[in-house]
Amino acid sequence: MTQKTQQRFLGKTAVITGAGSGIGEATATLFAQEGAKVIACDISQARLDALSRTLEAYDIKTCAGDVCNGKVIEEIVKMAQERIDVLANIAGIMDRFLSVGEIDDSTWDKVIAVNLTAVMKLTRATLPIMLEAGHGSIVNVSSEAGLRGSVAGAAYTASKWAINGLTKNTAFFYGDKGIRVNAVAPGAVKTSIEAPMESNLSINRIEPLMKALMPPTAEAIEIAQAIAWLSSDEAKNINGVILPSDGGWGAV
Ligand SMILES: NC(=O)c1ccc[n+]([C@@H]2O[C@H](COP(=O)([O-])OP(=O)(O)OC[C@H]3O[C@@H](n4cnc5c(N)ncnc54)[C@H](O)[C@@H]3O)[C@@H](O)[C@H]2O)c1
């Protein structure tokens, strides 16, 4: 069966952040094709407009704005009209591979705000709806950088390890209330994420390791498929897991 003939999310509402590009775009597309009503969020109105055009045959609403902004979070929840079956926290940014000795406060604050704090706030805003329904699935996007210390800068690495902790803690607290919380940890994926290596330390220490050990770059749909599976009833016994989708990088 191809993914397009499955309808795992028929009648379900899925909130997907970072839906304008890369992994978020692939996930929004897959969910829409599988019957979900998709609420697609991204900071880029232009990217959301393009997504809406591509998915015009499907049930999709868009919310343009910064996921760090409380008003945008309120708007997302309002658009869902008291129903959120799936929340996929995908929006994220990188940190130019800056080590702790090189990073400036604003880069640190921004990366933590988008990759971690916004995920906590959107999860917090979504939980009452899931608790009322007695079910829900949340999938966060971690990273290979959340499995080891040698693939990104200090802020990105810290944000992704923290996402793993938030995932497990939320899974623990709400698992007995019908809410599952898992994360996917991708290796390198072909997307639009900006990842300039502006650190000499990283050029000397990380780049050679990546060249030697990194498996081939994956397509965004491969990560979307893992997110969809974890979100679906097929994974109803899976809670609190950080699932690598990294071509075996984690096995090195
Ligand atoms: N691409 C990779 O190799 C890779 C590897 C591991 C993890 N990830 C993670 O996957 C997730 C998706 O990244 P991607 O590679 O698809 O990147 P991408 O840049 O292609 O897509 C991310 C989307 O998020 C949006 N976004 C960024 N900041 C936002 C904000 N504050 N509010 C709302 N939307 C915002 C961007 O506009 C963009 O459309 C991120 O969490 C990233 O850390 C990516």
Short mmCIF file of N, CA and C in Angstrom, two decimals, residues 48-153:
data_model
loop_
_atom_site.label_atom_id
_atom_site.label_comp_id
_atom_site.label_asym_id
_atom_site.label_seq_id
_atom_site.Cartn_x
_atom_site.Cartn_y
_atom_site.Cartn_z
N LEU A 48 3.79 29.42 3.22
CA LEU A 48 2.47 28.85 3.50
C LEU A 48 1.53 29.02 2.31
N ASP A 49 1.65 30.16 1.63
CA ASP A 49 0.81 30.38 0.44
C ASP A 49 1.13 29.32 -0.62
N ALA A 50 2.42 29.04 -0.79
CA ALA A 50 2.82 28.02 -1.77
C ALA A 50 2.28 26.64 -1.36
N LEU A 51 2.34 26.35 -0.07
CA LEU A 51 1.83 25.05 0.43
C LEU A 51 0.32 24.95 0.18
N SER A 52 -0.38 26.03 0.47
CA SER A 52 -1.85 26.03 0.25
C SER A 52 -2.18 25.77 -1.20
N ARG A 53 -1.39 26.39 -2.10
CA ARG A 53 -1.66 26.17 -3.53
C ARG A 53 -1.43 24.70 -3.89
N THR A 54 -0.33 24.13 -3.38
CA THR A 54 -0.02 22.72 -3.69
C THR A 54 -1.09 21.79 -3.13
N LEU A 55 -1.62 22.15 -1.97
CA LEU A 55 -2.56 21.25 -1.29
C LEU A 55 -4.01 21.74 -1.39
N GLU A 56 -4.31 22.46 -2.47
CA GLU A 56 -5.65 23.08 -2.54
C GLU A 56 -6.78 22.05 -2.55
N ALA A 57 -6.46 20.81 -2.94
CA ALA A 57 -7.51 19.78 -2.97
C ALA A 57 -7.78 19.20 -1.57
N TYR A 58 -6.99 19.62 -0.60
CA TYR A 58 -7.10 19.01 0.73
C TYR A 58 -7.61 20.02 1.76
N ASP A 59 -7.82 19.49 2.98
CA ASP A 59 -8.36 20.32 4.06
C ASP A 59 -7.19 20.95 4.82
N ILE A 60 -6.85 22.18 4.46
CA ILE A 60 -5.70 22.82 5.09
C ILE A 60 -6.00 24.28 5.41
N LYS A 61 -5.63 24.67 6.63
CA LYS A 61 -5.71 26.08 7.02
C LYS A 61 -4.30 26.51 7.40
N THR A 62 -3.98 27.76 7.16
CA THR A 62 -2.62 28.19 7.50
C THR A 62 -2.63 29.30 8.54
N CYS A 63 -1.56 29.33 9.32
CA CYS A 63 -1.39 30.38 10.32
C CYS A 63 0.04 30.89 10.20
N ALA A 64 0.19 32.11 9.67
CA ALA A 64 1.53 32.66 9.49
C ALA A 64 1.94 33.44 10.74
N GLY A 65 3.10 33.11 11.28
CA GLY A 65 3.58 33.84 12.45
C GLY A 65 4.69 33.08 13.14
N ASP A 66 5.30 33.78 14.08
CA ASP A 66 6.42 33.23 14.84
C ASP A 66 5.88 32.36 15.98
N VAL A 67 6.28 31.11 16.03
CA VAL A 67 5.76 30.22 17.09
C VAL A 67 6.20 30.64 18.49
N CYS A 68 7.13 31.59 18.56
CA CYS A 68 7.55 32.10 19.87
C CYS A 68 6.56 33.13 20.42
N ASN A 69 5.68 33.59 19.55
CA ASN A 69 4.76 34.66 19.91
C ASN A 69 3.47 34.07 20.51
N GLY A 70 3.17 34.47 21.72
CA GLY A 70 1.98 33.94 22.41
C GLY A 70 0.70 34.16 21.64
N LYS A 71 0.62 35.28 20.93
CA LYS A 71 -0.62 35.58 20.16
C LYS A 71 -0.76 34.59 19.00
N VAL A 72 0.36 34.22 18.40
CA VAL A 72 0.33 33.24 17.30
C VAL A 72 -0.11 31.88 17.86
N ILE A 73 0.39 31.53 19.03
CA ILE A 73 -0.02 30.26 19.66
C ILE A 73 -1.53 30.27 19.93
N GLU A 74 -2.01 31.39 20.45
CA GLU A 74 -3.47 31.51 20.68
C GLU A 74 -4.25 31.34 19.38
N GLU A 75 -3.75 31.94 18.32
CA GLU A 75 -4.43 31.88 17.01
C GLU A 75 -4.46 30.43 16.49
N ILE A 76 -3.33 29.73 16.66
CA ILE A 76 -3.27 28.33 16.21
C ILE A 76 -4.35 27.51 16.93
N VAL A 77 -4.42 27.67 18.24
CA VAL A 77 -5.38 26.90 19.04
C VAL A 77 -6.81 27.27 18.65
N LYS A 78 -7.03 28.57 18.40
CA LYS A 78 -8.37 29.02 17.98
C LYS A 78 -8.78 28.38 16.65
N MET A 79 -7.82 28.32 15.73
CA MET A 79 -8.11 27.74 14.41
C MET A 79 -8.52 26.27 14.52
N ALA A 80 -8.02 25.61 15.55
CA ALA A 80 -8.28 24.17 15.70
C ALA A 80 -9.71 23.89 16.14
N GLN A 81 -10.40 24.89 16.64
CA GLN A 81 -11.80 24.76 17.05
C GLN A 81 -12.02 23.56 17.98
N GLU A 82 -11.27 23.58 19.08
CA GLU A 82 -11.46 22.57 20.15
C GLU A 82 -11.11 21.15 19.75
N ARG A 83 -10.38 20.99 18.64
CA ARG A 83 -9.99 19.63 18.28
C ARG A 83 -8.53 19.60 17.80
N ILE A 84 -7.66 18.95 18.56
CA ILE A 84 -6.28 18.72 18.09
C ILE A 84 -5.94 17.27 18.43
N ASP A 85 -5.87 16.44 17.41
CA ASP A 85 -5.52 15.03 17.64
C ASP A 85 -4.01 14.84 17.60
N VAL A 86 -3.35 15.65 16.76
CA VAL A 86 -1.91 15.51 16.58
C VAL A 86 -1.27 16.90 16.61
N LEU A 87 -0.20 17.01 17.36
CA LEU A 87 0.63 18.22 17.32
C LEU A 87 2.03 17.79 16.90
N ALA A 88 2.50 18.31 15.78
CA ALA A 88 3.88 18.02 15.34
C ALA A 88 4.68 19.32 15.43
N ASN A 89 5.55 19.36 16.42
CA ASN A 89 6.40 20.54 16.65
C ASN A 89 7.66 20.40 15.81
N ILE A 90 7.65 21.02 14.63
CA ILE A 90 8.74 20.79 13.68
C ILE A 90 9.61 22.04 13.45
N ALA A 91 9.03 23.24 13.59
CA ALA A 91 9.80 24.47 13.32
C ALA A 91 11.09 24.48 14.13
N GLY A 92 12.17 24.84 13.48
CA GLY A 92 13.45 24.90 14.19
C GLY A 92 14.48 25.65 13.39
N ILE A 93 15.49 26.12 14.09
CA ILE A 93 16.59 26.86 13.44
C ILE A 93 17.92 26.35 13.98
N MET A 94 18.99 26.60 13.21
CA MET A 94 20.33 26.16 13.66
C MET A 94 21.13 27.33 14.24
N ASP A 95 22.36 27.06 14.60
CA ASP A 95 23.15 28.03 15.39
C ASP A 95 24.52 28.36 14.79
N ARG A 96 24.68 28.15 13.51
CA ARG A 96 25.94 28.44 12.80
C ARG A 96 27.13 27.65 13.37
N PHE A 97 26.82 26.56 14.07
CA PHE A 97 27.84 25.66 14.62
C PHE A 97 28.76 26.35 15.64
N LEU A 98 28.23 27.39 16.31
CA LEU A 98 29.08 28.13 17.25
C LEU A 98 29.23 27.37 18.56
N SER A 99 30.48 27.23 19.02
CA SER A 99 30.74 26.59 20.31
C SER A 99 30.36 27.56 21.43
N VAL A 100 30.40 27.07 22.66
CA VAL A 100 30.00 27.92 23.79
C VAL A 100 30.93 29.13 23.94
N GLY A 101 32.19 28.97 23.53
CA GLY A 101 33.13 30.09 23.63
C GLY A 101 32.91 31.15 22.56
N GLU A 102 32.12 30.81 21.54
CA GLU A 102 31.95 31.72 20.41
C GLU A 102 30.54 32.32 20.31
N ILE A 103 29.59 31.71 20.98
CA ILE A 103 28.19 32.09 20.71
C ILE A 103 27.83 33.42 21.38
N ASP A 104 27.04 34.23 20.67
CA ASP A 104 26.54 35.49 21.23
C ASP A 104 25.19 35.24 21.89
N ASP A 105 24.83 36.12 22.81
CA ASP A 105 23.59 35.93 23.58
C ASP A 105 22.36 35.86 22.67
N SER A 106 22.34 36.70 21.62
CA SER A 106 21.10 36.74 20.85
C SER A 106 20.91 35.44 20.06
N THR A 107 22.01 34.85 19.56
CA THR A 107 21.87 33.55 18.86
C THR A 107 21.39 32.49 19.85
N TRP A 108 22.02 32.45 21.02
CA TRP A 108 21.60 31.47 22.04
C TRP A 108 20.12 31.63 22.35
N ASP A 109 19.71 32.87 22.66
CA ASP A 109 18.33 33.11 23.08
C ASP A 109 17.34 32.73 21.98
N LYS A 110 17.68 33.07 20.75
CA LYS A 110 16.77 32.80 19.62
C LYS A 110 16.62 31.29 19.39
N VAL A 111 17.74 30.58 19.41
CA VAL A 111 17.69 29.13 19.16
C VAL A 111 16.91 28.43 20.27
N ILE A 112 17.15 28.82 21.50
CA ILE A 112 16.41 28.20 22.61
C ILE A 112 14.92 28.57 22.54
N ALA A 113 14.65 29.82 22.15
CA ALA A 113 13.24 30.27 22.06
C ALA A 113 12.47 29.47 21.02
N VAL A 114 13.05 29.30 19.83
CA VAL A 114 12.32 28.62 18.73
C VAL A 114 12.32 27.11 18.96
N ASN A 115 13.48 26.54 19.26
CA ASN A 115 13.60 25.07 19.28
C ASN A 115 13.07 24.45 20.56
N LEU A 116 13.00 25.23 21.65
CA LEU A 116 12.60 24.64 22.93
C LEU A 116 11.39 25.35 23.56
N THR A 117 11.53 26.64 23.83
CA THR A 117 10.48 27.32 24.60
C THR A 117 9.16 27.35 23.83
N ALA A 118 9.22 27.59 22.54
CA ALA A 118 7.98 27.61 21.74
C ALA A 118 7.31 26.24 21.75
N VAL A 119 8.10 25.19 21.75
CA VAL A 119 7.53 23.82 21.78
C VAL A 119 6.80 23.60 23.09
N MET A 120 7.43 24.04 24.19
CA MET A 120 6.76 23.92 25.50
C MET A 120 5.46 24.72 25.50
N LYS A 121 5.50 25.96 24.97
CA LYS A 121 4.31 26.82 25.05
C LYS A 121 3.17 26.31 24.17
N LEU A 122 3.49 25.82 22.99
CA LEU A 122 2.43 25.31 22.11
C LEU A 122 1.87 24.00 22.68
N THR A 123 2.75 23.18 23.26
CA THR A 123 2.28 21.95 23.91
C THR A 123 1.36 22.30 25.08
N ARG A 124 1.78 23.27 25.87
CA ARG A 124 0.97 23.69 27.03
C ARG A 124 -0.40 24.20 26.59
N ALA A 125 -0.43 24.92 25.48
CA ALA A 125 -1.71 25.46 24.99
C ALA A 125 -2.61 24.37 24.40
N THR A 126 -1.99 23.31 23.90
CA THR A 126 -2.73 22.23 23.24
C THR A 126 -3.28 21.20 24.23
N LEU A 127 -2.56 21.02 25.34
CA LEU A 127 -2.91 19.96 26.29
C LEU A 127 -4.35 19.98 26.78
N PRO A 128 -4.92 21.15 27.13
CA PRO A 128 -6.31 21.11 27.62
C PRO A 128 -7.27 20.47 26.62
N ILE A 129 -7.04 20.72 25.33
CA ILE A 129 -7.92 20.14 24.29
C ILE A 129 -7.73 18.63 24.25
N MET A 130 -6.49 18.18 24.31
CA MET A 130 -6.23 16.73 24.28
C MET A 130 -6.74 16.06 25.55
N LEU A 131 -6.58 16.74 26.68
CA LEU A 131 -7.05 16.16 27.95
C LEU A 131 -8.57 16.02 27.95
N GLU A 132 -9.23 17.04 27.43
CA GLU A 132 -10.70 17.00 27.35
C GLU A 132 -11.15 15.83 26.46
N ALA A 133 -10.40 15.62 25.35
CA ALA A 133 -10.76 14.53 24.42
C ALA A 133 -10.34 13.16 24.96
N GLY A 134 -9.38 13.16 25.88
CA GLY A 134 -8.88 11.88 26.42
C GLY A 134 -7.90 11.19 25.50
N HIS A 135 -7.44 11.91 24.46
CA HIS A 135 -6.41 11.34 23.61
C HIS A 135 -5.67 12.45 22.87
N GLY A 136 -4.49 12.06 22.37
CA GLY A 136 -3.71 13.01 21.57
C GLY A 136 -2.31 12.46 21.37
N SER A 137 -1.69 12.91 20.28
CA SER A 137 -0.32 12.48 20.02
C SER A 137 0.52 13.72 19.69
N ILE A 138 1.62 13.84 20.38
CA ILE A 138 2.53 14.96 20.13
C ILE A 138 3.85 14.37 19.65
N VAL A 139 4.34 14.90 18.54
CA VAL A 139 5.66 14.47 18.05
C VAL A 139 6.55 15.71 17.93
N ASN A 140 7.65 15.69 18.64
CA ASN A 140 8.63 16.77 18.58
C ASN A 140 9.76 16.37 17.64
N VAL A 141 10.40 17.37 17.06
CA VAL A 141 11.55 17.03 16.22
C VAL A 141 12.84 17.38 16.97
N SER A 142 13.55 16.35 17.32
CA SER A 142 14.87 16.48 17.93
C SER A 142 15.89 16.49 16.81
N SER A 143 17.01 15.82 16.98
CA SER A 143 18.08 15.83 15.97
C SER A 143 19.16 14.84 16.39
N GLU A 144 19.99 14.50 15.42
CA GLU A 144 21.22 13.76 15.75
C GLU A 144 21.99 14.55 16.81
N ALA A 145 21.85 15.90 16.76
CA ALA A 145 22.52 16.76 17.74
C ALA A 145 21.94 16.57 19.14
N GLY A 146 20.78 15.91 19.23
CA GLY A 146 20.21 15.59 20.54
C GLY A 146 20.58 14.19 20.99
N LEU A 147 21.45 13.54 20.23
CA LEU A 147 21.89 12.18 20.59
C LEU A 147 23.38 12.13 20.88
N ARG A 148 24.09 13.18 20.48
CA ARG A 148 25.54 13.22 20.68
C ARG A 148 25.97 14.69 20.79
N GLY A 149 27.27 14.93 21.00
CA GLY A 149 27.74 16.31 21.21
C GLY A 149 28.58 16.85 20.09
N SER A 150 28.57 16.17 18.96
CA SER A 150 29.59 16.47 17.95
C SER A 150 29.02 16.79 16.57
N VAL A 151 27.76 17.29 16.51
CA VAL A 151 27.22 17.55 15.16
C VAL A 151 26.64 18.95 14.97
N ALA A 152 26.70 19.80 15.97
CA ALA A 152 26.15 21.17 15.84
C ALA A 152 26.82 22.06 16.87
N GLY A 153 26.37 23.31 16.96
CA GLY A 153 26.91 24.22 17.96
C GLY A 153 26.27 24.00 19.32
#
